[in-house]
Amino acid sequence: MPSDMVRVIYRKYDGSAHRDYPARRLAEDDLGVWLGVTAGTESIYHGRPSVEQIPFVLLVPHRAWWTGMFNPEPRTSEVYCDIASPARWEGDDTVHLVDLDLDVVRRRATGLVELRDEDEFAEHRVRFGYPDDLVAEAEAAARWLLGALGDGTEPFATSYRKWLALVV
């Protein structure tokens, strides 16, 4: 039986801390593992202690170069996808991801889908020595997400709402 709680650990490519927080396992389906984080959850953000002010649901796909964070109001990003290495599970209670800088975001008010942090990706590509195959996977994931967040592709259309309702 899978663990009810999962530790989510994001690092940067050089191994430095990025995000680290506990989440409740909500479900697993063909899309991936759905994790819920409630407001008040203690976390690490950019290597510093933090407390989550707004709840969210994280989808960790089974084999993809991204994760999806689904947010309620008042957060201005309805969906925030981190381009990241495919998940590496340590048992069933810890998931490791490498954040690869690029983000694809859908704005709540306008539905605008945007690619963010291309400058950080370019800088880290040089500084950390991203291999060409990693760059290709990250860029392909970003391109796919730019379309999927805007065209009604699940899980970005409605399927996340039932999971988000469990943490708000």
JSON list of C-alpha atoms in Angstrom, two decimals:
[
{"chain": "A", "resi": 1, "resn": "MET", "atom": "CA", "xyz": [0.00, 0.00, 0.00]},
{"chain": "A", "resi": 2, "resn": "PRO", "atom": "CA", "xyz": [1.53, 3.37, -1.01]},
{"chain": "A", "resi": 3, "resn": "SER", "atom": "CA", "xyz": [2.43, 5.87, 1.67]},
{"chain": "A", "resi": 4, "resn": "ASP", "atom": "CA", "xyz": [-0.18, 8.54, 2.40]},
{"chain": "A", "resi": 5, "resn": "MET", "atom": "CA", "xyz": [2.51, 11.24, 2.67]},
{"chain": "A", "resi": 6, "resn": "VAL", "atom": "CA", "xyz": [5.13, 11.98, 0.04]},
{"chain": "A", "resi": 7, "resn": "ARG", "atom": "CA", "xyz": [8.19, 14.17, 0.37]},
{"chain": "A", "resi": 8, "resn": "VAL", "atom": "CA", "xyz": [8.67, 16.21, -2.81]},
{"chain": "A", "resi": 9, "resn": "ILE", "atom": "CA", "xyz": [12.29, 17.24, -3.40]},
{"chain": "A", "resi": 10, "resn": "TYR", "atom": "CA", "xyz": [13.29, 19.52, -6.27]},
{"chain": "A", "resi": 11, "resn": "ARG", "atom": "CA", "xyz": [16.96, 20.29, -6.78]},
{"chain": "A", "resi": 12, "resn": "LYS", "atom": "CA", "xyz": [18.76, 22.29, -9.41]},
{"chain": "A", "resi": 13, "resn": "TYR", "atom": "CA", "xyz": [21.01, 20.50, -11.89]},
{"chain": "A", "resi": 14, "resn": "ASP", "atom": "CA", "xyz": [24.10, 21.24, -9.76]},
{"chain": "A", "resi": 15, "resn": "GLY", "atom": "CA", "xyz": [22.44, 19.52, -6.78]},
{"chain": "A", "resi": 16, "resn": "SER", "atom": "CA", "xyz": [21.57, 22.68, -4.86]},
{"chain": "A", "resi": 17, "resn": "ALA", "atom": "CA", "xyz": [18.29, 22.84, -2.94]},
{"chain": "A", "resi": 18, "resn": "HIS", "atom": "CA", "xyz": [15.30, 24.33, -4.74]},
{"chain": "A", "resi": 19, "resn": "ARG", "atom": "CA", "xyz": [12.01, 23.14, -3.19]},
{"chain": "A", "resi": 20, "resn": "ASP", "atom": "CA", "xyz": [11.25, 20.54, -0.54]},
{"chain": "A", "resi": 21, "resn": "TYR", "atom": "CA", "xyz": [7.84, 19.90, 1.03]},
{"chain": "A", "resi": 22, "resn": "PRO", "atom": "CA", "xyz": [5.50, 17.20, 2.28]},
{"chain": "A", "resi": 23, "resn": "ALA", "atom": "CA", "xyz": [2.37, 16.43, 0.28]},
{"chain": "A", "resi": 24, "resn": "ARG", "atom": "CA", "xyz": [-0.58, 14.10, 0.74]},
{"chain": "A", "resi": 25, "resn": "ARG", "atom": "CA", "xyz": [-1.02, 11.39, -1.91]},
{"chain": "A", "resi": 26, "resn": "LEU", "atom": "CA", "xyz": [-4.49, 11.97, -3.35]},
{"chain": "A", "resi": 27, "resn": "ALA", "atom": "CA", "xyz": [-4.58, 9.45, -6.19]},
{"chain": "A", "resi": 28, "resn": "GLU", "atom": "CA", "xyz": [-2.66, 7.77, -8.96]},
{"chain": "A", "resi": 29, "resn": "ASP", "atom": "CA", "xyz": [-4.07, 7.39, -12.46]},
{"chain": "A", "resi": 30, "resn": "ASP", "atom": "CA", "xyz": [-2.89, 7.11, -16.05]},
{"chain": "A", "resi": 31, "resn": "LEU", "atom": "CA", "xyz": [-1.69, 10.75, -15.89]},
{"chain": "A", "resi": 32, "resn": "GLY", "atom": "CA", "xyz": [0.54, 10.27, -12.86]},
{"chain": "A", "resi": 33, "resn": "VAL", "atom": "CA", "xyz": [0.52, 10.75, -9.09]},
{"chain": "A", "resi": 34, "resn": "TRP", "atom": "CA", "xyz": [-1.68, 13.54, -7.69]},
{"chain": "A", "resi": 35, "resn": "LEU", "atom": "CA", "xyz": [-0.37, 15.17, -4.52]},
{"chain": "A", "resi": 36, "resn": "GLY", "atom": "CA", "xyz": [-2.10, 17.76, -2.34]},
{"chain": "A", "resi": 37, "resn": "VAL", "atom": "CA", "xyz": [-0.48, 20.53, -0.32]},
{"chain": "A", "resi": 38, "resn": "THR", "atom": "CA", "xyz": [-2.59, 22.52, 2.15]},
{"chain": "A", "resi": 39, "resn": "ALA", "atom": "CA", "xyz": [-2.08, 26.12, 3.26]},
{"chain": "A", "resi": 40, "resn": "GLY", "atom": "CA", "xyz": [0.20, 26.25, 6.29]},
{"chain": "A", "resi": 41, "resn": "THR", "atom": "CA", "xyz": [2.47, 23.44, 5.08]},
{"chain": "A", "resi": 42, "resn": "GLU", "atom": "CA", "xyz": [6.08, 24.07, 6.09]},
{"chain": "A", "resi": 43, "resn": "SER", "atom": "CA", "xyz": [8.41, 23.89, 3.12]},
{"chain": "A", "resi": 44, "resn": "ILE", "atom": "CA", "xyz": [11.77, 24.89, 1.73]},
{"chain": "A", "resi": 45, "resn": "TYR", "atom": "CA", "xyz": [11.70, 27.35, -1.16]},
{"chain": "A", "resi": 46, "resn": "HIS", "atom": "CA", "xyz": [14.93, 28.35, -2.93]},
{"chain": "A", "resi": 47, "resn": "GLY", "atom": "CA", "xyz": [16.81, 26.72, -0.07]},
{"chain": "A", "resi": 48, "resn": "ARG", "atom": "CA", "xyz": [15.06, 28.75, 2.68]},
{"chain": "A", "resi": 49, "resn": "PRO", "atom": "CA", "xyz": [12.34, 27.82, 5.18]},
{"chain": "A", "resi": 50, "resn": "SER", "atom": "CA", "xyz": [8.89, 28.87, 4.03]},
{"chain": "A", "resi": 51, "resn": "VAL", "atom": "CA", "xyz": [5.21, 28.24, 4.71]},
{"chain": "A", "resi": 52, "resn": "GLU", "atom": "CA", "xyz": [2.74, 27.62, 1.88]},
{"chain": "A", "resi": 53, "resn": "GLN", "atom": "CA", "xyz": [0.18, 30.42, 1.94]},
{"chain": "A", "resi": 54, "resn": "ILE", "atom": "CA", "xyz": [-2.10, 29.01, -0.77]},
{"chain": "A", "resi": 55, "resn": "PRO", "atom": "CA", "xyz": [-2.93, 25.30, -1.20]},
{"chain": "A", "resi": 56, "resn": "PHE", "atom": "CA", "xyz": [-2.19, 23.52, -4.46]},
{"chain": "A", "resi": 57, "resn": "VAL", "atom": "CA", "xyz": [-2.23, 20.16, -6.19]},
{"chain": "A", "resi": 58, "resn": "LEU", "atom": "CA", "xyz": [0.88, 18.77, -7.86]},
{"chain": "A", "resi": 59, "resn": "LEU", "atom": "CA", "xyz": [0.72, 16.24, -10.67]},
{"chain": "A", "resi": 60, "resn": "VAL", "atom": "CA", "xyz": [3.89, 14.17, -11.00]},
{"chain": "A", "resi": 61, "resn": "PRO", "atom": "CA", "xyz": [3.55, 12.45, -14.40]},
{"chain": "A", "resi": 62, "resn": "HIS", "atom": "CA", "xyz": [4.77, 8.88, -14.76]},
{"chain": "A", "resi": 63, "resn": "ARG", "atom": "CA", "xyz": [7.34, 9.61, -17.47]},
{"chain": "A", "resi": 64, "resn": "ALA", "atom": "CA", "xyz": [7.45, 13.23, -18.52]},
{"chain": "A", "resi": 65, "resn": "TRP", "atom": "CA", "xyz": [9.84, 16.17, -18.39]},
{"chain": "A", "resi": 66, "resn": "TRP", "atom": "CA", "xyz": [7.47, 18.39, -16.36]},
{"chain": "A", "resi": 67, "resn": "THR", "atom": "CA", "xyz": [5.32, 18.62, -13.26]},
{"chain": "A", "resi": 68, "resn": "GLY", "atom": "CA", "xyz": [2.02, 20.48, -13.05]},
{"chain": "A", "resi": 69, "resn": "MET", "atom": "CA", "xyz": [0.94, 22.66, -10.14]},
{"chain": "A", "resi": 70, "resn": "PHE", "atom": "CA", "xyz": [-2.77, 23.52, -10.07]},
{"chain": "A", "resi": 71, "resn": "ASN", "atom": "CA", "xyz": [-3.74, 26.54, -8.00]},
{"chain": "A", "resi": 72, "resn": "PRO", "atom": "CA", "xyz": [-6.94, 28.04, -6.59]},
{"chain": "A", "resi": 73, "resn": "GLU", "atom": "CA", "xyz": [-7.72, 31.73, -6.38]},
{"chain": "A", "resi": 74, "resn": "PRO", "atom": "CA", "xyz": [-6.27, 34.14, -5.41]},
{"chain": "A", "resi": 75, "resn": "ARG", "atom": "CA", "xyz": [-3.10, 32.85, -7.10]},
{"chain": "A", "resi": 76, "resn": "THR", "atom": "CA", "xyz": [-2.88, 34.49, -10.53]},
{"chain": "A", "resi": 77, "resn": "SER", "atom": "CA", "xyz": [-1.42, 31.36, -12.16]},
{"chain": "A", "resi": 78, "resn": "GLU", "atom": "CA", "xyz": [-4.16, 28.76, -12.55]},
{"chain": "A", "resi": 79, "resn": "VAL", "atom": "CA", "xyz": [-1.63, 26.19, -13.83]},
{"chain": "A", "resi": 80, "resn": "TYR", "atom": "CA", "xyz": [2.13, 26.39, -13.31]},
{"chain": "A", "resi": 81, "resn": "CYS", "atom": "CA", "xyz": [4.29, 23.73, -14.94]},
{"chain": "A", "resi": 82, "resn": "ASP", "atom": "CA", "xyz": [7.94, 23.30, -14.06]},
{"chain": "A", "resi": 83, "resn": "ILE", "atom": "CA", "xyz": [10.11, 21.76, -16.72]},
{"chain": "A", "resi": 84, "resn": "ALA", "atom": "CA", "xyz": [11.92, 19.09, -14.73]},
{"chain": "A", "resi": 85, "resn": "SER", "atom": "CA", "xyz": [13.62, 15.75, -15.08]},
{"chain": "A", "resi": 86, "resn": "PRO", "atom": "CA", "xyz": [11.34, 12.72, -15.06]},
{"chain": "A", "resi": 87, "resn": "ALA", "atom": "CA", "xyz": [10.45, 11.79, -11.48]},
{"chain": "A", "resi": 88, "resn": "ARG", "atom": "CA", "xyz": [12.74, 9.43, -9.61]},
{"chain": "A", "resi": 89, "resn": "TRP", "atom": "CA", "xyz": [10.88, 7.72, -6.80]},
{"chain": "A", "resi": 90, "resn": "GLU", "atom": "CA", "xyz": [12.67, 6.56, -3.66]},
{"chain": "A", "resi": 91, "resn": "GLY", "atom": "CA", "xyz": [10.26, 3.96, -2.35]},
{"chain": "A", "resi": 92, "resn": "ASP", "atom": "CA", "xyz": [6.73, 5.27, -2.47]},
{"chain": "A", "resi": 93, "resn": "ASP", "atom": "CA", "xyz": [7.21, 8.16, -0.05]},
{"chain": "A", "resi": 94, "resn": "THR", "atom": "CA", "xyz": [9.85, 10.40, -1.67]},
{"chain": "A", "resi": 95, "resn": "VAL", "atom": "CA", "xyz": [10.01, 11.81, -5.18]},
{"chain": "A", "resi": 96, "resn": "HIS", "atom": "CA", "xyz": [13.12, 13.51, -6.56]},
{"chain": "A", "resi": 97, "resn": "LEU", "atom": "CA", "xyz": [13.01, 16.00, -9.44]},
{"chain": "A", "resi": 98, "resn": "VAL", "atom": "CA", "xyz": [15.60, 18.24, -11.07]},
{"chain": "A", "resi": 99, "resn": "ASP", "atom": "CA", "xyz": [14.17, 21.68, -11.85]},
{"chain": "A", "resi": 100, "resn": "LEU", "atom": "CA", "xyz": [15.35, 22.79, -15.29]},
{"chain": "A", "resi": 101, "resn": "ASP", "atom": "CA", "xyz": [14.43, 26.46, -14.98]},
{"chain": "A", "resi": 102, "resn": "LEU", "atom": "CA", "xyz": [11.82, 26.76, -17.73]},
{"chain": "A", "resi": 103, "resn": "ASP", "atom": "CA", "xyz": [8.20, 27.19, -16.65]},
{"chain": "A", "resi": 104, "resn": "VAL", "atom": "CA", "xyz": [4.97, 27.19, -18.63]},
{"chain": "A", "resi": 105, "resn": "VAL", "atom": "CA", "xyz": [2.15, 29.11, -16.95]},
{"chain": "A", "resi": 106, "resn": "ARG", "atom": "CA", "xyz": [-1.53, 29.69, -17.69]},
{"chain": "A", "resi": 107, "resn": "ARG", "atom": "CA", "xyz": [-2.88, 32.93, -16.22]},
{"chain": "A", "resi": 108, "resn": "ARG", "atom": "CA", "xyz": [-6.24, 32.68, -14.50]},
{"chain": "A", "resi": 109, "resn": "ALA", "atom": "CA", "xyz": [-7.77, 36.00, -15.57]},
{"chain": "A", "resi": 110, "resn": "THR", "atom": "CA", "xyz": [-6.85, 35.92, -19.25]},
{"chain": "A", "resi": 111, "resn": "GLY", "atom": "CA", "xyz": [-6.07, 32.28, -20.08]},
{"chain": "A", "resi": 112, "resn": "LEU", "atom": "CA", "xyz": [-2.76, 33.51, -21.50]},
{"chain": "A", "resi": 113, "resn": "VAL", "atom": "CA", "xyz": [-0.16, 30.73, -21.69]},
{"chain": "A", "resi": 114, "resn": "GLU", "atom": "CA", "xyz": [3.43, 31.89, -21.38]},
{"chain": "A", "resi": 115, "resn": "LEU", "atom": "CA", "xyz": [6.93, 30.44, -21.31]},
{"chain": "A", "resi": 116, "resn": "ARG", "atom": "CA", "xyz": [9.01, 31.83, -18.46]},
{"chain": "A", "resi": 117, "resn": "ASP", "atom": "CA", "xyz": [12.65, 31.88, -17.36]},
{"chain": "A", "resi": 118, "resn": "GLU", "atom": "CA", "xyz": [14.28, 31.30, -20.74]},
{"chain": "A", "resi": 119, "resn": "ASP", "atom": "CA", "xyz": [17.13, 33.57, -19.59]},
{"chain": "A", "resi": 120, "resn": "GLU", "atom": "CA", "xyz": [17.74, 31.44, -16.49]},
{"chain": "A", "resi": 121, "resn": "PHE", "atom": "CA", "xyz": [17.68, 28.28, -18.64]},
{"chain": "A", "resi": 122, "resn": "ALA", "atom": "CA", "xyz": [20.25, 29.75, -21.03]},
{"chain": "A", "resi": 123, "resn": "GLU", "atom": "CA", "xyz": [22.48, 30.86, -18.15]},
{"chain": "A", "resi": 124, "resn": "HIS", "atom": "CA", "xyz": [22.29, 27.52, -16.33]},
{"chain": "A", "resi": 125, "resn": "ARG", "atom": "CA", "xyz": [22.79, 25.60, -19.56]},
{"chain": "A", "resi": 126, "resn": "VAL", "atom": "CA", "xyz": [26.26, 27.13, -19.71]},
{"chain": "A", "resi": 127, "resn": "ARG", "atom": "CA", "xyz": [27.04, 27.31, -15.98]},
{"chain": "A", "resi": 128, "resn": "PHE", "atom": "CA", "xyz": [25.90, 23.75, -15.16]},
{"chain": "A", "resi": 129, "resn": "GLY", "atom": "CA", "xyz": [26.81, 22.23, -18.52]},
{"chain": "A", "resi": 130, "resn": "TYR", "atom": "CA", "xyz": [23.40, 20.86, -19.47]},
{"chain": "A", "resi": 131, "resn": "PRO", "atom": "CA", "xyz": [23.92, 18.00, -21.93]},
{"chain": "A", "resi": 132, "resn": "ASP", "atom": "CA", "xyz": [22.41, 18.47, -25.41]},
{"chain": "A", "resi": 133, "resn": "ASP", "atom": "CA", "xyz": [19.90, 15.65, -24.92]},
{"chain": "A", "resi": 134, "resn": "LEU", "atom": "CA", "xyz": [18.64, 17.23, -21.68]},
{"chain": "A", "resi": 135, "resn": "VAL", "atom": "CA", "xyz": [18.25, 20.59, -23.46]},
{"chain": "A", "resi": 136, "resn": "ALA", "atom": "CA", "xyz": [16.30, 18.91, -26.27]},
{"chain": "A", "resi": 137, "resn": "GLU", "atom": "CA", "xyz": [13.95, 17.14, -23.81]},
{"chain": "A", "resi": 138, "resn": "ALA", "atom": "CA", "xyz": [13.37, 20.33, -21.78]},
{"chain": "A", "resi": 139, "resn": "GLU", "atom": "CA", "xyz": [12.64, 22.42, -24.88]},
{"chain": "A", "resi": 140, "resn": "ALA", "atom": "CA", "xyz": [10.32, 19.74, -26.31]},
{"chain": "A", "resi": 141, "resn": "ALA", "atom": "CA", "xyz": [8.39, 19.55, -23.03]},
{"chain": "A", "resi": 142, "resn": "ALA", "atom": "CA", "xyz": [8.01, 23.34, -22.97]},
{"chain": "A", "resi": 143, "resn": "ARG", "atom": "CA", "xyz": [6.73, 23.39, -26.56]},
{"chain": "A", "resi": 144, "resn": "TRP", "atom": "CA", "xyz": [4.21, 20.64, -25.83]},
{"chain": "A", "resi": 145, "resn": "LEU", "atom": "CA", "xyz": [2.98, 22.38, -22.68]},
{"chain": "A", "resi": 146, "resn": "LEU", "atom": "CA", "xyz": [2.57, 25.70, -24.52]},
{"chain": "A", "resi": 147, "resn": "GLY", "atom": "CA", "xyz": [-0.02, 24.00, -26.72]},
{"chain": "A", "resi": 148, "resn": "ALA", "atom": "CA", "xyz": [-1.56, 21.68, -24.13]},
{"chain": "A", "resi": 149, "resn": "LEU", "atom": "CA", "xyz": [-2.30, 24.38, -21.57]},
{"chain": "A", "resi": 150, "resn": "GLY", "atom": "CA", "xyz": [-4.25, 26.34, -24.16]},
{"chain": "A", "resi": 151, "resn": "ASP", "atom": "CA", "xyz": [-6.10, 23.72, -26.18]},
{"chain": "A", "resi": 152, "resn": "GLY", "atom": "CA", "xyz": [-8.13, 21.73, -23.67]},
{"chain": "A", "resi": 153, "resn": "THR", "atom": "CA", "xyz": [-5.70, 18.84, -23.28]},
{"chain": "A", "resi": 154, "resn": "GLU", "atom": "CA", "xyz": [-6.14, 17.02, -19.99]},
{"chain": "A", "resi": 155, "resn": "PRO", "atom": "CA", "xyz": [-5.13, 17.28, -17.24]},
{"chain": "A", "resi": 156, "resn": "PHE", "atom": "CA", "xyz": [-5.03, 21.02, -17.89]},
{"chain": "A", "resi": 157, "resn": "ALA", "atom": "CA", "xyz": [-8.70, 21.53, -18.81]},
{"chain": "A", "resi": 158, "resn": "THR", "atom": "CA", "xyz": [-10.86, 20.21, -15.97]},
{"chain": "A", "resi": 159, "resn": "SER", "atom": "CA", "xyz": [-9.64, 16.90, -14.53]},
{"chain": "A", "resi": 160, "resn": "TYR", "atom": "CA", "xyz": [-7.44, 18.60, -11.92]},
{"chain": "A", "resi": 161, "resn": "ARG", "atom": "CA", "xyz": [-10.40, 20.38, -10.31]},
{"chain": "A", "resi": 162, "resn": "LYS", "atom": "CA", "xyz": [-11.64, 17.33, -8.38]},
{"chain": "A", "resi": 163, "resn": "TRP", "atom": "CA", "xyz": [-8.22, 16.97, -6.75]},
{"chain": "A", "resi": 164, "resn": "LEU", "atom": "CA", "xyz": [-7.86, 20.69, -6.03]},
{"chain": "A", "resi": 165, "resn": "ALA", "atom": "CA", "xyz": [-11.25, 20.63, -4.26]},
{"chain": "A", "resi": 166, "resn": "LEU", "atom": "CA", "xyz": [-9.72, 18.23, -1.71]},
{"chain": "A", "resi": 167, "resn": "VAL", "atom": "CA", "xyz": [-7.08, 20.73, -0.51]},
{"chain": "A", "resi": 168, "resn": "VAL", "atom": "CA", "xyz": [-8.85, 24.12, -0.60]}
]
